[in-house]
Coordinates of C-alpha atoms in Angstrom, one line a residue:
X1158 CA -15.5 2.1 0.5
X1159 CA -16.1 3.5 3.9
X1160 CA -20.0 4.8 3.4
X1161 CA -18.8 7.9 5.8
X1162 CA -15.4 8.8 4.0
X1163 CA -15.5 11.8 2.2
X1164 CA -12.4 10.9 -0.1
X1165 CA -14.7 7.7 -1.0
X1166 CA -17.8 9.7 -1.6
X1167 CA -15.6 12.0 -4.0
X1168 CA -13.8 8.7 -5.4
X1169 CA -17.2 6.7 -6.2
X1170 CA -18.3 10.6 -7.8
X1171 CA -21.1 11.1 -5.1
X1172 CA -19.4 14.4 -4.5
X1173 CA -18.4 16.3 -7.3
X1174 CA -14.9 16.8 -7.9
X1175 CA -12.5 19.2 -10.4
X1176 CA -10.7 15.4 -11.2
X1177 CA -7.5 16.1 -13.6
X1178 CA -7.0 12.0 -13.7
X1179 CA -8.8 9.2 -13.4
X1180 CA -8.6 5.6 -14.0
X1181 CA -10.0 2.2 -12.4
X1182 CA -8.1 2.8 -9.1
X1183 CA -7.2 6.3 -8.7
X1184 CA -8.7 9.8 -8.9
X1185 CA -6.5 13.1 -8.9
X1186 CA -8.6 16.1 -7.7
X1187 CA -8.0 19.6 -7.1
X1188 CA -7.5 20.6 -3.4
X1189 CA -10.5 22.7 -2.3
X1190 CA -8.0 24.0 0.3
X1191 CA -5.2 24.7 -1.5
X1192 CA -1.7 25.3 -0.3
X1193 CA -0.9 26.5 -3.4
X1194 CA -2.3 27.1 -7.3
X1195 CA -2.5 23.4 -8.6
X1196 CA -2.3 21.7 -5.4
X1197 CA -3.8 18.3 -6.1
X1198 CA -4.5 15.1 -4.2
X1199 CA -4.0 11.7 -5.6
X1200 CA -6.8 9.6 -4.0
X1201 CA -7.0 5.3 -4.3
X1202 CA -10.6 4.4 -5.0
X1203 CA -10.5 1.5 -2.8
X1204 CA -10.2 2.7 1.0
X1205 CA -7.2 2.1 2.8
X1206 CA -6.6 4.6 6.2
X1207 CA -3.0 5.4 5.3
X1208 CA -0.1 4.1 3.7
X1209 CA 0.1 0.7 6.0
X1210 CA -3.1 -0.4 4.9
X1211 CA -2.6 0.5 1.2
X1212 CA -2.0 -2.7 -1.1
X1213 CA 1.8 -2.7 -2.4
X1214 CA 0.4 -2.6 -5.7
X1215 CA -1.8 0.7 -5.3
X1216 CA 1.0 2.1 -3.6
X1217 CA 3.2 1.7 -6.7
X1218 CA 0.7 2.8 -9.1
X1219 CA -0.3 6.1 -6.8
X1220 CA 3.3 7.3 -6.9
X1221 CA 3.6 6.7 -10.7
X1222 CA 0.0 8.6 -11.2
X1223 CA 1.6 11.2 -8.9
X1224 CA 5.0 11.9 -10.7
X1225 CA 3.0 12.1 -14.1
X1226 CA 0.6 14.6 -12.9
X1227 CA 2.9 16.8 -10.7
X1228 CA 5.1 17.1 -13.9
X1229 CA 2.2 18.3 -15.8
X1230 CA 1.2 20.8 -13.3
X1231 CA 4.6 22.1 -12.7
X1232 CA 5.6 22.8 -16.5
X1233 CA 1.7 23.7 -16.9
X1234 CA 1.8 26.1 -14.0
X1235 CA 5.9 27.4 -14.6
X1236 CA 6.2 26.3 -10.6
X1237 CA 9.8 26.6 -9.7
X1238 CA 9.3 23.3 -7.5
X1239 CA 7.1 20.7 -6.5
X1240 CA 6.5 18.6 -3.0
X1241 CA 5.0 15.5 -2.5
X1242 CA 3.3 15.4 0.8
X1243 CA 1.8 12.0 2.5
X1244 CA 0.8 12.3 6.1
X1245 CA -0.2 9.2 8.2
X1246 CA -2.1 9.4 11.6
X1247 CA -2.9 12.5 12.9
X1248 CA 0.1 13.5 14.8
X1249 CA 1.7 13.4 11.3
X1250 CA -0.9 15.8 10.3
X1251 CA -3.3 13.6 8.5
X1252 CA -6.7 15.3 8.5
X1253 CA -8.9 12.7 6.3
X1254 CA -8.5 9.0 7.2
X1255 CA -8.1 7.9 3.6
X1256 CA -5.0 7.6 1.9
X1257 CA -3.9 10.1 -0.3
X1258 CA -0.9 12.3 -1.6
X1259 CA -0.4 15.6 -1.8
X1260 CA 0.9 17.6 -5.1
X1261 CA 2.0 21.0 -4.1
X1262 CA 3.7 23.1 -7.0
X1263 CA 6.1 25.8 -5.1
X1264 CA 6.6 28.9 -6.8
X1265 CA 9.5 31.4 -5.7
X1266 CA 8.6 33.6 -2.7
X1267 CA 5.3 31.7 -2.0
X1268 CA 4.3 31.2 1.9
X1269 CA 3.8 27.2 1.8
X1270 CA 5.2 25.9 5.0
X1271 CA 6.3 22.2 4.6
X1272 CA 9.2 21.9 6.5
X1273 CA 11.0 21.2 9.8
X1274 CA 14.0 22.6 11.8
X1275 CA 16.5 20.0 11.2
X1276 CA 17.7 17.7 14.3
X1277 CA 21.0 16.1 15.0
X1278 CA 21.3 12.2 14.5
X1279 CA 22.9 10.5 17.9
X1280 CA 24.6 7.8 18.5
X1281 CA 22.1 5.9 20.8
X1282 CA 18.8 6.5 18.3
X1283 CA 21.1 5.6 15.1
X1284 CA 21.8 2.3 16.8
X1285 CA 18.1 1.9 17.5
X1286 CA 17.0 2.3 14.6
X1287 CA 19.5 0.4 12.8
X1288 CA 19.0 -2.4 15.2
X1289 CA 15.4 -2.4 13.8
X1290 CA 16.8 -3.5 10.2
X1291 CA 19.5 -6.2 11.0

């Protein structure tokens, strides 16, 4: 755990949280600055700044827990949909350098903005990207 990481402090119980789920590896809490009613965060207890530092086993468990909690939120709050959002790096919108997954219930007519304007895949970009995987 990182001594100055707010999510590490929440994960170890130093900072109180509205905990929806907890096990030996993860804690799921309500976000204090929610995008919508029921907005929650899946937080690993062991510090990893982002997805690329997260052990595969923790990543697997996090997505399974996210699925279970998200389903309960969606059903229990009568949400019309749900976004799972996971940001890596400041350029991608990450504001806390501790891996976490946002569970954001969505409601018809809400003002939550999770999206982008679709671009177009050009041939040069496509070839460059495909080459990375050959």
